[in-house]
Coordinates of C-alpha atoms in Angstrom, one line a residue:
M1349 CA 236.9 129.4 99.2
P1350 CA 238.4 132.5 100.7
S1351 CA 236.6 135.4 101.1
I1352 CA 237.4 138.8 99.0
T1353 CA 238.0 141.5 101.6
T1354 CA 240.1 143.9 99.4
V1355 CA 239.4 146.9 98.2
H1356 CA 240.9 148.6 95.6
E1357 CA 241.1 152.3 95.4
S1358 CA 241.2 154.4 91.8
L1359 CA 240.8 157.6 91.0
P1360 CA 241.8 158.3 87.8
Y1361 CA 240.0 161.7 87.4
I1362 CA 241.9 163.2 90.1
D1363 CA 245.3 161.5 90.4
T1364 CA 248.1 162.5 87.5
E1365 CA 249.3 159.1 85.3
P1366 CA 252.2 157.2 87.1
T1367 CA 255.5 157.3 85.1
P1368 CA 257.1 154.9 84.1
E1369 CA 259.4 154.2 87.2
E1370 CA 256.3 154.6 89.5
R1371 CA 254.6 151.9 87.7
A1372 CA 258.0 149.6 87.7
A1373 CA 258.2 150.1 91.5
A1374 CA 254.1 149.4 92.2
E1375 CA 254.6 145.8 89.9
A1376 CA 258.0 145.1 92.0
L1377 CA 255.7 145.6 95.2
I1378 CA 252.7 143.4 93.6
S1379 CA 255.0 140.3 92.9
L1380 CA 256.4 140.8 96.2
E1381 CA 253.1 140.3 98.3
R1382 CA 252.2 137.8 96.0
S1383 CA 255.0 135.5 96.0
A1384 CA 254.1 135.8 100.2
V1385 CA 250.6 134.4 99.4
P1386 CA 250.2 131.6 96.8
D1387 CA 247.6 132.2 94.1
D1388 CA 244.2 131.0 94.6
P1389 CA 243.2 128.7 91.3
Y1390 CA 239.7 129.9 91.9
H1391 CA 238.5 133.1 92.5
A1392 CA 236.1 133.5 95.2
L1393 CA 232.8 134.4 93.7
L1394 CA 233.4 131.4 91.1
P1395 CA 231.4 128.6 91.6
P1396 CA 233.9 125.2 92.2
P1397 CA 234.5 123.5 89.1
I1398 CA 232.0 121.1 87.7
T1399 CA 233.2 117.1 88.2
P1400 CA 232.2 115.4 85.1
N1401 CA 230.5 112.6 85.3
F1402 CA 230.8 110.6 82.0
T1403 CA 228.6 107.2 81.2
P1404 CA 230.8 104.2 81.3
A1405 CA 230.2 103.9 77.7
I1406 CA 231.2 107.9 76.8
Q1407 CA 234.5 107.9 79.4
A1408 CA 235.3 104.5 77.4
E1409 CA 235.4 106.9 74.2
L1410 CA 236.9 109.3 75.5
D1411 CA 239.8 106.8 77.3
R1412 CA 239.6 105.5 73.5
I1413 CA 240.4 108.7 71.8
A1414 CA 242.9 109.9 74.6
A1415 CA 245.0 106.4 73.4
S1416 CA 244.8 106.9 70.5
P1417 CA 248.7 107.5 68.7
D1418 CA 247.1 111.7 67.3
P1419 CA 244.4 112.5 70.2
T1420 CA 243.0 115.1 67.1
K1421 CA 242.0 112.5 64.7
P1422 CA 241.3 109.4 66.3
T1423 CA 240.5 106.3 64.8
P1424 CA 236.7 106.0 63.4
L1425 CA 234.5 104.3 65.6
R1426 CA 233.3 100.9 64.8
A1427 CA 230.8 100.0 66.4
I1428 CA 228.0 100.2 63.7
D1429 CA 228.3 97.4 61.1
L1430 CA 227.6 99.0 58.4
S1431 CA 228.0 96.1 56.1
R1432 CA 224.6 94.9 57.4
Y1433 CA 223.1 97.7 55.3
E1434 CA 224.7 96.4 52.4
A1435 CA 223.0 94.6 49.0
P1436 CA 224.1 91.0 50.2
D1437 CA 226.2 89.5 47.6
I1438 CA 225.4 85.6 46.2
A1439 CA 227.3 84.2 43.4
D1440 CA 224.4 81.9 42.2
P1441 CA 221.6 82.1 43.8
S1442 CA 219.9 79.5 42.1
T1443 CA 222.3 76.9 42.9
A1444 CA 222.6 78.2 46.8
G1445 CA 221.1 76.4 49.3
R1446 CA 217.9 77.2 52.1
E1447 CA 221.3 78.1 54.4
E1448 CA 222.9 80.8 52.4
L1449 CA 219.8 82.1 51.2
E1450 CA 218.1 82.9 54.9
P1451 CA 220.6 85.3 56.1
A1452 CA 220.9 87.0 52.3
L1453 CA 217.4 87.7 52.8
A1454 CA 217.7 88.6 56.0
Q1455 CA 219.9 91.5 55.1
A1456 CA 218.1 92.4 52.1
Y1457 CA 215.4 93.2 54.5
T1458 CA 217.2 94.9 56.1
A1459 CA 218.8 97.0 53.3
M1460 CA 214.8 98.2 52.1
S1461 CA 214.2 99.1 56.0
Y1462 CA 217.1 101.4 56.1
L1463 CA 216.9 102.6 52.2
G1464 CA 212.7 102.9 52.3
A1465 CA 213.1 105.0 56.0
R1466 CA 215.6 106.6 54.7
R1467 CA 214.0 107.9 50.7
Q1468 CA 211.0 109.1 53.6
N1469 CA 213.4 110.8 55.3
L1470 CA 214.8 112.7 52.2
A1471 CA 211.2 113.4 51.4
L1472 CA 209.7 115.0 54.4
L1473 CA 213.4 117.1 54.2
D1474 CA 212.8 118.0 50.6
S1475 CA 209.1 119.4 52.0
Y1476 CA 209.7 121.1 54.8
G1477 CA 213.6 121.6 55.3
K1478 CA 213.1 124.3 54.1
N1479 CA 210.6 126.0 55.7
A1480 CA 212.4 124.3 59.4
W1481 CA 215.7 125.3 58.3
L1482 CA 214.3 129.0 58.1
V1483 CA 212.6 128.7 61.2
G1484 CA 215.7 128.0 63.1
N1485 CA 217.5 131.2 61.5
W1486 CA 214.7 132.8 62.9
H1487 CA 214.6 131.8 65.9
L1488 CA 218.7 132.0 66.5
E1489 CA 218.6 135.3 65.0
A1490 CA 215.9 136.5 67.7
E1491 CA 217.5 135.2 70.4
L1492 CA 221.1 136.9 68.8
R1493 CA 218.9 140.4 69.1
S1494 CA 217.7 139.7 72.6
L1495 CA 221.3 138.8 73.7
E1496 CA 222.4 142.0 71.3
R1497 CA 220.4 144.1 74.0
E1498 CA 221.3 142.7 76.8
V1499 CA 224.7 143.0 75.9
A1500 CA 224.3 147.2 74.8
D1501 CA 222.1 147.3 78.5
A1502 CA 225.2 146.4 80.2
R1503 CA 227.3 148.5 78.3
R1504 CA 224.6 151.8 78.9
E1505 CA 225.4 150.6 82.5
I1506 CA 228.8 150.9 82.5
D1507 CA 228.7 154.1 81.2
L1508 CA 226.8 155.8 83.3
V1509 CA 228.6 154.5 86.3
T1510 CA 231.6 156.2 84.5
I1511 CA 229.8 159.3 83.9
R1512 CA 228.8 159.2 87.6
R1513 CA 232.0 158.3 88.9
Q1514 CA 233.5 161.4 87.0
R1515 CA 230.9 163.5 88.2
V1516 CA 231.9 161.8 91.9
Q1517 CA 235.3 162.4 91.4
E1518 CA 235.3 166.0 89.6
E1519 CA 233.1 167.2 92.1
V1520 CA 235.4 166.1 95.5
G1521 CA 238.4 166.7 93.8
S1522 CA 239.2 169.6 95.6
E1523 CA 238.7 168.5 98.8
I1524 CA 240.9 165.4 98.1
R1525 CA 243.6 167.3 97.1
G1526 CA 243.3 170.2 100.3
L1527 CA 242.9 167.1 101.9
D1528 CA 246.1 165.5 99.9
E1529 CA 248.7 168.7 100.6
T1530 CA 247.3 168.8 104.1
W1531 CA 248.3 165.5 105.2
R1532 CA 251.6 166.1 103.2
R1533 CA 252.0 169.5 105.5
G1534 CA 251.2 167.8 108.6
V1535 CA 253.8 164.7 108.2
G1536 CA 256.5 167.4 106.8
R1537 CA 255.5 169.0 110.4
V1538 CA 255.8 165.6 112.2
L1539 CA 259.4 164.7 110.5
E1540 CA 260.8 168.4 111.5
T1541 CA 259.6 168.3 115.4
E1542 CA 261.2 164.6 115.1
V1543 CA 264.0 166.4 113.7
A1544 CA 264.1 168.8 116.1
A1545 CA 263.4 166.6 119.5
E1546 CA 266.4 164.5 118.3
G1547 CA 268.2 167.7 118.6
V1548 CA 267.0 168.8 121.3
R1549 CA 268.2 165.0 122.9
R1550 CA 271.6 164.7 121.8
E1551 CA 272.0 168.6 122.8
V1552 CA 270.3 167.3 126.6
L1553 CA 273.2 164.3 127.0
E1554 CA 276.1 166.7 125.4
V1555 CA 275.1 168.7 128.3
Q1556 CA 275.0 166.0 130.9
R1557 CA 278.2 164.2 129.8
E1558 CA 279.7 167.8 130.7
L1559 CA 278.1 168.0 133.8
A1560 CA 279.1 164.8 134.5
Q1561 CA 282.5 165.1 133.4
R1562 CA 282.9 168.6 135.4
A1563 CA 281.7 166.9 138.2
Q1564 CA 284.2 163.9 138.0
A1565 CA 287.3 167.2 137.8
E1566 CA 285.9 168.5 140.7
A1567 CA 286.1 165.6 142.3

């Protein structure tokens, strides 16, 4: 994982807003630099991506959904046989034999147990469901208020940092502008000196050439 060594300098309270031409030129330079270095898909400060480790049953179900013609609307899972909870259907119990009645009786017991448990759960839901729902909502609201306080604190810290940043930049703004102007004048003087030195060098070469030609003529 690469380390972050780039420092982005920004003086929004001192520097003027760039013109569209300057912004386009800067973006072109950024694109040129990015094209030379491949992008890292993972940020250096982010943890590596988590590799899922599903159980075989979950993985089989995911594969089944992915193999569906439309993964957004997969075929319903048929893992539970709901017919076992239905009431048995016997045409004529008086004429049915033992082999036919025993499975039907077992199925009837299963259906009765299921319906009894369902009735009990519905009774509990009717008695305590409303209060449980209200308590759950209260916990969610408390968590929401806590998160909202954290967001408000973070925004307040951002505002304080922005104010301090503005104050610091405004305090040193005149000095930075003076140093920038001094640097520009220094660069200009260096360029003027280089131009003058190049002119002197050309004059020296010209004088040397004339002296050499004169010496050849006298010889």
